[in-house]
Short mmCIF file of C-alpha atoms in Angstrom, two decimals:
data_model
loop_
_atom_site.label_atom_id
_atom_site.label_comp_id
_atom_site.label_asym_id
_atom_site.label_seq_id
_atom_site.Cartn_x
_atom_site.Cartn_y
_atom_site.Cartn_z
CA MET V 1 -71.01 256.51 69.97
CA PRO V 2 -73.12 258.63 67.65
CA ALA V 3 -76.93 258.12 67.54
CA GLY V 4 -76.69 256.18 64.20
CA GLY V 5 -74.65 253.30 66.09
CA ARG V 6 -71.49 251.72 64.99
CA ALA V 7 -70.90 251.59 61.10
CA SER V 8 -71.32 248.45 59.56
CA ARG V 9 -68.12 246.57 58.46
CA ASN V 10 -69.91 244.14 56.30
CA CYS V 11 -69.16 243.94 52.52
CA GLY V 12 -71.09 245.93 50.08
CA ASN V 13 -73.28 243.16 48.80
CA CYS V 14 -74.14 242.18 52.41
CA ARG V 15 -75.06 245.49 53.40
CA SER V 16 -77.22 246.28 50.40
CA ILE V 17 -79.38 243.22 51.00
CA LYS V 18 -79.05 243.35 54.81
CA ARG V 19 -77.79 239.52 55.38
CA ARG V 20 -75.23 238.70 58.04
CA CYS V 21 -71.73 239.02 56.36
CA ASP V 22 -68.90 236.72 57.84
CA GLN V 23 -66.25 239.45 57.02
CA LYS V 24 -63.82 237.00 55.72
CA PHE V 25 -60.90 238.35 54.32
CA PRO V 26 -60.28 239.20 51.14
CA HIS V 27 -63.56 238.15 50.06
CA CYS V 28 -67.01 237.46 51.91
CA GLY V 29 -67.72 233.86 52.10
CA GLN V 30 -71.52 234.80 51.70
CA CYS V 31 -70.55 236.21 48.32
CA ILE V 32 -68.45 233.12 47.30
CA ARG V 33 -71.05 230.71 48.20
CA ALA V 34 -73.74 232.93 46.22
CA ARG V 35 -71.32 233.11 43.38
CA GLU V 36 -71.38 236.89 43.45
CA GLU V 37 -68.50 239.15 42.95
CA CYS V 38 -67.67 240.45 46.33
CA GLN V 39 -67.49 244.28 46.29
CA GLY V 40 -65.27 244.23 49.08
CA TYR V 41 -65.05 246.36 52.32
CA ARG V 42 -65.14 250.14 53.37
CA ASP V 43 -62.19 251.97 53.94
CA GLU V 44 -61.01 251.25 57.31
CA TRP V 45 -60.22 254.96 57.75
CA GLU V 46 -63.84 255.70 56.98
CA LEU V 47 -65.09 253.53 59.55
CA VAL V 48 -62.81 254.41 62.31
CA PHE V 49 -63.59 258.34 62.02
CA HIS V 50 -67.07 257.68 61.39
CA ASP V 51 -67.46 255.30 64.24
CA GLN V 52 -65.96 257.73 66.77
CA THR V 53 -65.45 254.89 69.46
CA THR V 54 -63.70 257.81 71.46
CA HIS V 55 -63.28 261.42 70.84
CA THR V 56 -59.64 261.24 70.45
CA ILE V 57 -60.17 259.90 66.91
CA LYS V 58 -61.90 263.01 66.01
CA ARG V 59 -59.36 265.10 67.74
CA SER V 60 -56.48 263.57 65.82
CA LYS V 61 -58.02 264.63 62.59
CA GLU V 62 -59.20 268.09 63.53
CA ALA V 63 -57.81 269.44 66.59
CA TRP V 64 -54.40 267.80 66.46
CA ALA V 65 -54.06 268.55 62.80
CA LYS V 66 -54.29 272.32 63.78
CA ALA V 67 -51.86 271.37 66.48
CA ASP V 68 -53.44 273.75 68.81
CA GLY V 69 -53.17 271.33 71.61
CA LEU V 70 -49.57 270.83 71.28
CA GLU V 71 -48.68 274.64 70.96
CA THR V 72 -50.66 275.03 74.03
CA LEU V 73 -48.70 272.23 75.81
CA LYS V 74 -45.40 273.76 74.63
CA ARG V 75 -46.35 277.20 75.86
CA SER V 76 -47.77 276.29 79.12
CA PRO V 77 -46.00 273.21 80.94
CA PRO V 78 -48.33 271.84 83.49
CA SER V 79 -47.79 273.12 87.01
CA ARG V 80 -49.74 270.32 88.67
CA PRO V 81 -50.55 266.47 88.04
CA LEU V 82 -52.08 266.07 84.75
CA SER V 83 -55.60 264.84 84.82
CA LEU V 84 -57.13 261.78 83.13
CA SER V 85 -57.57 263.67 79.96
CA SER V 86 -53.82 263.52 79.43
CA ASP V 87 -54.59 259.89 78.38
CA GLU V 88 -56.71 261.31 75.51
CA VAL V 89 -53.85 263.77 74.77
CA GLY V 90 -51.52 260.82 74.28
CA VAL V 91 -53.83 258.88 72.04
CA ASN V 92 -54.47 262.06 69.94
CA TYR V 93 -50.64 262.66 69.70
CA PHE V 94 -50.16 258.93 68.73
CA LEU V 95 -52.61 258.93 66.12
CA PHE V 96 -51.46 262.27 64.90
CA HIS V 97 -47.99 261.50 64.18
CA PHE V 98 -47.83 257.70 63.73
CA VAL V 99 -51.16 257.07 61.97
CA VAL V 100 -52.51 260.01 60.36
CA GLY V 101 -49.05 261.17 59.34
CA GLY V 102 -48.46 264.58 60.94
CA LEU V 103 -49.17 267.67 58.96
CA SER V 104 -48.75 265.88 55.90
CA PRO V 105 -51.90 264.93 53.75
CA SER V 106 -50.67 261.35 53.67
CA ARG V 107 -51.26 258.51 55.99
CA GLY V 108 -48.51 257.73 58.44
CA TYR V 109 -46.52 254.44 58.40
CA LEU V 110 -48.51 252.72 61.05
CA ASN V 111 -51.60 253.34 58.64
CA TYR V 112 -53.09 249.79 59.48
CA VAL V 113 -54.09 250.90 63.09
CA PRO V 114 -57.68 251.80 61.74
CA ALA V 115 -58.23 248.15 60.77
CA VAL V 116 -57.79 247.24 64.33
CA PHE V 117 -59.96 250.12 65.60
CA SER V 118 -62.88 249.48 63.53
CA ALA V 119 -62.99 245.79 65.05
CA ASP V 120 -62.06 246.64 68.60
CA GLY V 121 -61.64 250.39 69.15
CA GLU V 122 -62.69 250.48 72.63
CA ASN V 123 -60.24 247.95 73.69
CA PRO V 124 -58.83 249.44 76.96
CA THR V 125 -55.40 247.72 76.57
CA LEU V 126 -54.93 249.22 72.99
CA MET V 127 -55.94 252.58 74.14
CA ALA V 128 -53.37 252.58 77.13
CA SER V 129 -50.77 251.59 74.86
CA MET V 130 -51.31 254.20 72.52
CA ALA V 131 -51.61 256.86 75.31
CA ALA V 132 -48.31 255.42 76.85
CA VAL V 133 -46.28 256.05 73.50
CA GLY V 134 -48.08 259.34 72.64
CA LEU V 135 -47.40 260.88 75.99
CA ALA V 136 -43.73 259.73 75.96
CA ALA V 137 -43.06 261.09 72.61
CA LEU V 138 -44.86 264.38 73.39
CA ALA V 139 -42.82 264.68 76.62
CA ASN V 140 -39.62 264.05 74.57
CA SER V 141 -40.42 266.53 72.11
CA THR V 142 -41.46 269.31 74.59
CA GLN V 143 -38.80 268.40 77.39
CA GLN V 144 -41.55 268.09 80.07
CA PRO V 145 -40.48 265.79 82.71
CA GLU V 146 -43.67 265.80 84.55
CA LEU V 147 -45.36 264.61 81.36
CA SER V 148 -42.43 261.90 81.03
CA GLN V 149 -43.40 260.82 84.43
CA ARG V 150 -47.03 260.61 83.41
CA ALA V 151 -46.00 258.57 80.16
CA ARG V 152 -44.05 256.09 82.59
CA THR V 153 -46.98 255.63 84.70
CA LYS V 154 -49.13 255.06 81.80
CA TYR V 155 -46.77 252.61 80.41
CA TRP V 156 -46.53 250.19 83.40
CA GLU V 157 -50.55 250.46 83.46
CA ALA V 158 -50.44 249.33 79.70
CA ILE V 159 -48.01 246.60 80.47
CA ASP V 160 -50.39 245.38 83.33
CA LYS V 161 -53.05 245.29 80.79
CA VAL V 162 -51.20 243.56 78.23
CA ASN V 163 -50.11 240.91 80.71
CA ALA V 164 -53.52 240.29 81.86
CA ALA V 165 -54.79 240.14 78.25
CA LEU V 166 -51.99 237.59 77.31
CA SER V 167 -52.99 235.26 80.20
CA SER V 168 -56.73 235.11 78.65
CA SER V 169 -57.32 232.54 76.01
CA VAL V 170 -59.79 234.84 74.37
CA GLU V 171 -57.95 238.31 74.61
CA SER V 172 -54.57 237.12 73.70
CA ILE V 173 -55.63 236.31 70.03
CA LYS V 174 -57.14 239.47 69.50
CA ASP V 175 -55.55 241.93 67.00
CA SER V 176 -56.09 244.66 69.63
CA THR V 177 -53.67 242.81 71.73
CA LEU V 178 -51.02 242.61 69.35
CA MET V 179 -51.45 246.07 67.99
CA SER V 180 -50.95 247.11 71.79
CA VAL V 181 -47.92 244.98 71.91
CA ILE V 182 -46.24 246.41 68.63
CA SER V 183 -47.41 250.32 69.83
CA LEU V 184 -45.43 249.59 73.12
CA GLY V 185 -42.61 248.40 71.03
CA LEU V 186 -42.23 252.13 70.06
CA PHE V 187 -41.78 252.95 73.65
CA GLU V 188 -39.22 250.49 74.25
CA HIS V 189 -36.86 252.59 71.82
CA VAL V 190 -36.39 255.09 74.79
CA SER V 191 -34.41 252.38 76.45
CA ASN V 192 -31.59 250.53 74.72
CA PHE V 193 -30.90 247.99 71.89
CA GLU V 194 -31.04 244.86 73.99
CA THR V 195 -34.16 245.84 75.94
CA TRP V 196 -35.58 246.51 72.41
CA PHE V 197 -34.36 243.16 71.02
CA GLN V 198 -35.67 241.16 73.98
CA TYR V 199 -39.11 243.03 73.48
CA VAL V 200 -39.13 242.11 69.69
CA LYS V 201 -38.45 238.54 70.68
CA GLY V 202 -41.60 238.64 72.83
CA THR V 203 -43.63 240.18 70.29
CA VAL V 204 -42.59 237.50 67.80
CA ALA V 205 -43.44 234.81 70.32
CA LEU V 206 -47.08 236.15 70.50
CA VAL V 207 -47.46 236.08 66.76
CA VAL V 208 -46.28 232.63 66.53
CA SER V 209 -48.78 231.55 69.33
CA ARG V 210 -51.56 233.21 67.65
CA GLY V 211 -51.14 230.57 64.84
CA LYS V 212 -51.77 229.94 61.40
CA SER V 213 -55.44 231.07 61.85
CA GLN V 214 -54.55 234.81 62.71
CA PHE V 215 -54.44 235.47 58.88
CA SER V 216 -58.16 235.89 58.40
CA SER V 217 -58.51 239.60 59.57
CA PRO V 218 -57.68 242.67 57.51
CA ALA V 219 -54.95 243.93 59.91
CA SER V 220 -53.29 240.70 60.45
CA ILE V 221 -51.09 240.76 57.37
CA PRO V 222 -49.89 244.42 57.99
CA MET V 223 -49.14 243.66 61.66
CA PHE V 224 -47.26 240.54 60.71
CA ASN V 225 -45.34 242.90 58.10
CA GLN V 226 -44.41 245.09 61.05
CA VAL V 227 -43.19 242.43 63.42
CA ARG V 228 -41.51 240.62 60.65
CA ALA V 229 -39.57 243.87 59.81
CA ASP V 230 -38.55 244.54 63.39
CA MET V 231 -37.32 241.21 63.80
CA CYS V 232 -35.34 241.25 60.57
CA ALA V 233 -33.63 244.66 61.94
CA ALA V 234 -32.78 242.95 65.27
CA CYS V 235 -31.34 239.77 63.37
CA VAL V 236 -29.23 241.97 60.96
CA HIS V 237 -27.86 243.82 64.14
CA ARG V 238 -27.05 240.64 66.11
CA LEU V 239 -26.08 238.41 62.95
CA GLU V 240 -28.75 236.12 63.67
CA PRO V 241 -31.00 233.99 61.37
CA PHE V 242 -34.47 234.76 61.02
CA PRO V 243 -36.60 232.49 63.08
CA ARG V 244 -37.87 229.25 61.58
CA ASP V 245 -41.49 229.46 62.97
CA MET V 246 -41.87 232.88 61.82
CA LEU V 247 -40.84 231.60 58.35
CA GLU V 248 -43.45 228.99 58.75
CA LEU V 249 -45.99 231.58 59.32
CA GLN V 250 -45.03 233.88 56.48
CA GLU V 251 -45.58 230.78 54.11
CA GLU V 252 -49.24 230.80 55.43
CA ALA V 253 -49.70 234.35 55.43
CA ASN V 254 -48.54 234.22 51.76
CA LYS V 255 -51.77 232.36 51.00
CA GLN V 256 -53.91 235.54 52.27
CA ALA V 257 -51.36 238.33 51.42
CA ASP V 258 -51.49 240.45 48.16
CA ASN V 259 -48.61 238.94 46.33
CA SER V 260 -48.31 242.15 44.16
CA SER V 261 -47.80 244.14 47.34
CA CYS V 262 -44.25 245.53 47.13
CA PHE V 263 -44.38 245.88 50.84
CA TRP V 264 -45.08 242.15 51.21
CA LEU V 265 -42.41 240.99 48.68
CA LEU V 266 -39.75 243.19 50.43
CA GLY V 267 -40.56 241.61 53.59
CA VAL V 268 -40.00 238.02 51.95
CA LEU V 269 -36.72 239.38 50.44
CA ALA V 270 -35.85 240.75 53.97
CA THR V 271 -36.01 237.16 55.48
CA ARG V 272 -33.76 235.90 52.74
CA THR V 273 -31.18 238.67 53.26
CA VAL V 274 -31.33 238.26 56.84
CA ASN V 275 -30.47 234.28 56.44
CA LEU V 276 -27.69 234.87 53.70
CA LEU V 277 -26.12 237.27 56.16
CA SER V 278 -26.06 235.10 58.93
CA ASP V 279 -24.82 232.01 56.56
CA VAL V 280 -21.98 234.14 55.38
CA THR V 281 -20.94 235.30 59.03
CA VAL V 282 -20.97 231.90 60.47
CA VAL V 283 -19.26 229.98 57.69
CA THR V 284 -15.75 229.92 57.09
CA ILE V 285 -15.11 230.25 53.62
CA LYS V 286 -12.06 227.94 52.87
CA ASP V 287 -12.50 227.13 49.11
CA GLY V 288 -13.41 228.96 45.93
CA ALA V 289 -16.70 226.91 45.45
CA THR V 290 -18.35 228.01 48.73
CA LEU V 291 -17.19 231.76 47.97
CA ALA V 292 -18.67 231.46 44.42
CA HIS V 293 -22.06 230.04 45.98
CA PHE V 294 -22.40 232.83 48.09
CA VAL V 295 -21.60 235.44 45.45
CA GLU V 296 -24.11 233.91 43.21
CA GLU V 297 -26.64 233.85 46.05
CA SER V 298 -26.12 237.73 46.62
CA ALA V 299 -26.25 238.09 42.89
CA VAL V 300 -29.83 236.51 42.93
CA LEU V 301 -31.16 238.50 45.81
CA GLN V 302 -30.21 241.66 43.90
CA ARG V 303 -31.92 240.59 40.75
CA ASP V 304 -35.07 239.88 43.01
CA PHE V 305 -34.88 243.40 44.39
CA GLN V 306 -34.92 244.94 41.06
CA ALA V 307 -37.79 243.10 39.86
CA VAL V 308 -39.94 244.12 42.90
CA LEU V 309 -38.63 247.75 42.62
CA SER V 310 -39.41 248.00 38.83
CA ASN V 311 -43.12 248.12 39.92
CA PHE V 312 -42.59 250.11 42.90
CA ARG V 313 -40.93 252.91 40.96
CA THR V 314 -44.20 253.25 38.91
CA GLN V 315 -46.56 252.86 42.23
CA GLU V 316 -44.60 255.32 44.43
CA PRO V 317 -42.24 257.66 42.25
CA TYR V 318 -40.46 260.44 43.86
CA THR V 319 -39.08 263.92 42.77
CA THR V 320 -35.44 264.84 43.29
CA ILE V 321 -34.80 268.45 44.33
CA GLU V 322 -31.60 270.35 43.88
CA ASP V 323 -31.38 273.02 46.63
CA TYR V 324 -27.92 274.83 46.90
CA SER V 325 -29.54 277.30 49.40
CA GLY V 326 -30.75 274.78 52.02
CA ASP V 327 -29.16 274.38 55.56
CA PRO V 328 -26.22 272.07 55.20
CA ASP V 329 -27.03 270.41 58.38
CA LEU V 330 -30.36 269.24 56.97
CA VAL V 331 -29.92 268.84 53.09
CA TYR V 332 -26.97 266.66 52.49
CA ASN V 333 -24.99 267.64 49.28
CA SER V 334 -27.88 270.15 48.29
CA ARG V 335 -30.23 267.27 47.51
CA TYR V 336 -33.45 266.01 48.75
CA ASP V 337 -36.14 264.03 47.51
CA LEU V 338 -40.09 264.52 47.84
CA TYR V 339 -42.49 261.32 48.18
CA ARG V 340 -45.92 261.31 48.39
CA SER V 341 -46.28 259.64 51.92
CA ALA V 342 -44.35 258.68 55.16
CA TRP V 343 -45.43 255.22 54.04
CA ALA V 344 -43.45 255.48 50.67
CA ILE V 345 -40.51 256.91 52.51
CA ARG V 346 -40.42 253.80 54.70
CA LEU V 347 -40.79 251.16 51.84
CA TRP V 348 -38.17 252.90 49.67
CA ASN V 349 -35.60 253.10 52.56
CA ASN V 350 -36.47 249.54 53.90
CA SER V 351 -35.60 248.27 50.48
CA ARG V 352 -32.70 250.31 50.18
CA ILE V 353 -31.37 249.04 53.70
CA LEU V 354 -31.73 245.25 52.43
CA GLN V 355 -29.90 246.41 49.42
CA VAL V 356 -27.09 247.91 51.09
CA ILE V 357 -26.71 244.58 53.34
CA VAL V 358 -26.55 242.57 50.17
CA CYS V 359 -24.07 244.92 48.47
CA GLU V 360 -22.01 244.80 51.85
CA ILE V 361 -22.05 240.99 51.78
CA GLU V 362 -20.88 241.32 47.92
CA PHE V 363 -18.23 243.78 49.03
CA HIS V 364 -16.98 241.40 51.70
CA LEU V 365 -16.81 238.33 49.60
CA LEU V 366 -15.27 240.04 46.67
CA SER V 367 -12.60 241.73 48.65
CA LYS V 368 -11.68 238.30 50.20
CA ALA V 369 -11.61 236.85 46.53
CA LEU V 370 -9.14 239.37 45.55
CA THR V 371 -6.72 238.11 48.43
CA ALA V 372 -6.67 234.78 46.88
CA GLY V 373 -4.07 233.75 43.95
CA LEU V 374 -6.32 234.23 41.08
CA PRO V 375 -5.24 234.41 37.58
CA PRO V 376 -5.00 238.23 36.50
CA ALA V 377 -7.99 238.29 34.27
CA ARG V 378 -9.98 236.94 36.92
CA ARG V 379 -8.74 239.49 39.45
CA LYS V 380 -9.67 242.19 36.95
CA GLN V 381 -13.00 240.87 36.24
CA ILE V 382 -13.66 240.79 40.28
CA ALA V 383 -12.03 243.97 40.74
CA THR V 384 -14.56 245.64 38.24
CA THR V 385 -17.43 243.93 39.94
CA LEU V 386 -16.43 245.15 43.32
CA GLU V 387 -16.15 248.78 41.94
CA ALA V 388 -19.70 248.45 40.60
CA THR V 389 -20.82 247.17 43.89
CA CYS V 390 -19.12 250.40 45.76
CA GLN V 391 -20.90 252.53 43.36
CA THR V 392 -24.31 251.08 44.18
CA LEU V 393 -23.64 251.24 47.80
CA LYS V 394 -22.72 254.96 47.57
CA THR V 395 -25.94 255.54 45.31
CA LEU V 396 -28.13 253.86 47.91
CA GLY V 397 -26.47 255.82 50.72
CA ASP V 398 -27.37 259.04 48.93
CA ASP V 399 -30.77 258.10 48.20
CA ILE V 400 -31.42 257.49 51.95
CA LEU V 401 -29.63 260.59 53.04
CA ALA V 402 -31.87 262.69 50.70
CA THR V 403 -35.19 261.49 52.66
CA VAL V 404 -34.05 263.06 55.69
CA PRO V 405 -35.49 266.59 55.20
CA GLN V 406 -39.06 265.13 54.60
CA SER V 407 -38.79 262.68 57.05
CA LEU V 408 -37.70 265.28 59.90
CA GLY V 409 -40.93 267.58 58.75
CA ALA V 410 -39.19 270.11 56.87
CA VAL V 411 -41.01 269.39 53.83
CA LEU V 412 -44.57 268.04 53.96
CA SER V 413 -45.06 266.16 50.59
CA SER V 414 -44.69 265.89 47.01
CA THR V 415 -47.99 267.53 46.50
CA GLU V 416 -46.61 270.82 48.24
CA PRO V 417 -44.57 273.16 45.92
CA PRO V 418 -40.80 273.00 46.68
CA THR V 419 -40.63 276.70 47.73
CA SER V 420 -42.89 275.74 50.83
CA ALA V 421 -40.20 273.67 52.22
CA ASP V 422 -38.50 275.02 55.30
CA LEU V 423 -34.83 274.10 54.99
CA SER V 424 -33.32 276.83 56.90
CA SER V 425 -34.42 276.07 60.41
CA ASP V 426 -32.97 273.89 63.08
CA PRO V 427 -33.75 270.28 61.80
CA SER V 428 -34.07 268.96 65.26
CA ALA V 429 -36.98 271.30 65.98
CA ASN V 430 -38.94 269.97 62.84
CA ALA V 431 -38.51 266.33 63.99
CA SER V 432 -41.77 264.54 64.16
CA ALA V 433 -42.28 261.99 66.47
CA SER V 434 -42.35 259.18 63.88
CA GLY V 435 -39.44 260.77 61.79
CA GLY V 436 -36.86 259.56 64.42
CA HIS V 437 -38.18 256.05 64.16
CA LEU V 438 -38.11 256.28 60.63
CA LEU V 439 -34.75 257.61 60.10
CA MET V 440 -32.73 256.01 62.90
CA TRP V 441 -31.80 252.65 61.35
CA CYS V 442 -31.73 254.17 57.78
CA LEU V 443 -28.95 256.53 59.13
CA TYR V 444 -27.21 253.69 60.84
CA THR V 445 -27.08 251.71 57.97
CA VAL V 446 -25.38 254.58 55.69
CA GLY V 447 -22.98 255.29 58.63
CA LYS V 448 -21.34 252.06 58.92
CA SER V 449 -21.09 251.25 55.21
CA PRO V 450 -17.84 250.69 54.03
CA VAL V 451 -17.97 253.33 51.26
CA THR V 452 -18.96 256.16 53.37
CA ARG V 453 -16.20 258.72 54.36
CA GLY V 454 -15.39 260.70 57.07
CA ARG V 455 -17.29 263.98 56.20
CA THR V 456 -20.65 261.81 55.54
CA ARG V 457 -20.22 259.94 58.74
CA LYS V 458 -19.98 262.95 60.79
CA TRP V 459 -22.97 264.56 59.27
CA ILE V 460 -24.82 261.24 59.91
CA MET V 461 -23.78 261.15 63.41
CA LYS V 462 -25.06 264.86 64.19
CA ARG V 463 -28.49 263.65 62.69
CA LEU V 464 -28.65 260.77 64.99
CA ARG V 465 -27.54 262.62 68.03
CA ASP V 466 -30.45 265.29 67.11
CA ILE V 467 -32.82 262.12 67.10
CA GLY V 468 -31.56 260.82 70.19
CA GLN V 469 -31.52 263.92 72.06
CA LYS V 470 -34.67 265.83 70.75
CA SER V 471 -36.91 262.31 70.27
CA GLY V 472 -35.74 260.65 73.34
CA LEU V 473 -34.42 257.63 71.55
CA PRO V 474 -31.20 256.36 73.33
CA ILE V 475 -30.76 253.75 70.69
CA ALA V 476 -29.92 256.38 68.20
CA LEU V 477 -27.26 257.57 70.51
CA GLN V 478 -26.00 254.09 70.82
CA PHE V 479 -25.89 254.09 67.00
CA VAL V 480 -23.77 257.36 67.35
CA ASN V 481 -21.30 255.67 69.38
CA ASP V 482 -20.99 252.57 66.82
CA ILE V 483 -20.37 255.00 64.00
CA ASP V 484 -17.82 257.04 65.98
CA GLU V 485 -15.85 253.85 66.45
CA ILE V 486 -15.98 253.17 62.79
CA ASP V 487 -14.91 256.57 61.90
CA LYS V 488 -11.93 256.50 64.51
CA ALA V 489 -10.87 253.19 63.01
CA ALA V 490 -11.10 254.58 59.51
CA SER V 491 -9.16 257.63 60.30
CA MET V 492 -6.32 255.43 61.80
CA LEU V 493 -6.22 253.08 58.77
CA GLU V 494 -5.93 256.08 56.49
CA SER V 495 -3.32 257.66 58.66
CA ALA V 496 -1.30 254.46 58.40
CA ASP V 497 -1.68 254.41 54.68
CA ASN V 498 -0.45 258.04 54.24
#
């Protein structure tokens, strides 16, 4: 702590007249009672990095931004067991790659972590969790078995602390405990899908146990978004409906959330998409009425997506670059896109994944309709709609693949001139710790798409294999196997047709 003490998290009005602030979100209760216009709260990032609850925060912004510590570790692997300072290294690495956003001037896709830090930054459970994930990511990127062993030891220490926190009626409802669990979920990506899925279910159970009162803190909505997104991904992969108790919490969170936020609205659409996919999968379509119902549902979802994205295009625009000299292993079809932040890439790709799922539902339904005995005019109409759906799927896939260079760190951001992009080096060497997590599900979605062809699938499998091997994410390698099976089946079908 600096000599000045912890920075105040009170709203602007309460700070100015030095009154006690209840720090309610989104507006202070004192201001509401006094009929004052609440000036809101300070930027959580400013509070965290001014507060300096540990030296790791400062180092993540300064030392790690220069990458001195990382380069030292790369050049000189430890020859003896790491000291306690390795925990600090792990937290630095976590903050640098998953929160600050790496060398990019933008903030990372876990940019809500500072809100938890400002409230409970010295929480030992949270620190242990971030240290475990940071050390694991660093060990994978630098290929250091000794560091990996230290990460595993730290992981079990963090698990013990989480279990102790969950057994406490006071600690279990803290945002820092939930953030610890979310952080350790990143560690579970080094296992396999089934292990990760069970972990996500456990995280959902924790969110549900926190109840409806949890949404009073600034960090609660972003953390709920994260858990909801993970659960949606798990449900899609297993073709299961979204949990009812999470839907009830979503309704409560909707009262506190920013309803103009594209991220929030996309999350709501995600739950609808998951349930539509589950319904289409389990229902046997025997009549035209049921088929028409599902087609209409998917069409409504697509319209709702476009309504949200019309605002998002203004809020988070991106630039398309045509580069015919770039490494074809990194730049697919000589195109890459530049975004303002990792957060923007995540939102855009999340929306694309969801639209791909809806389009695949339409593809399935329309293909089934063409097998029915329909009048020629109706068949032509359905065939035209199916062709448009396939084109949309291809466009969405191309847009996702165009995010690969920036996600893997070959391009820093749209604020940098295109000439600064290093697109000729080994993409796996450029992969940031968070880049693999950002891309893994995206590449898998495109790889299994019914309109993706063999050349594209092979390119995607190579990228996933790099992520799995260099970032230590076996789920990525599992995805490679799944796509390879699809590729083999498609090749056999093409051979049979010829």
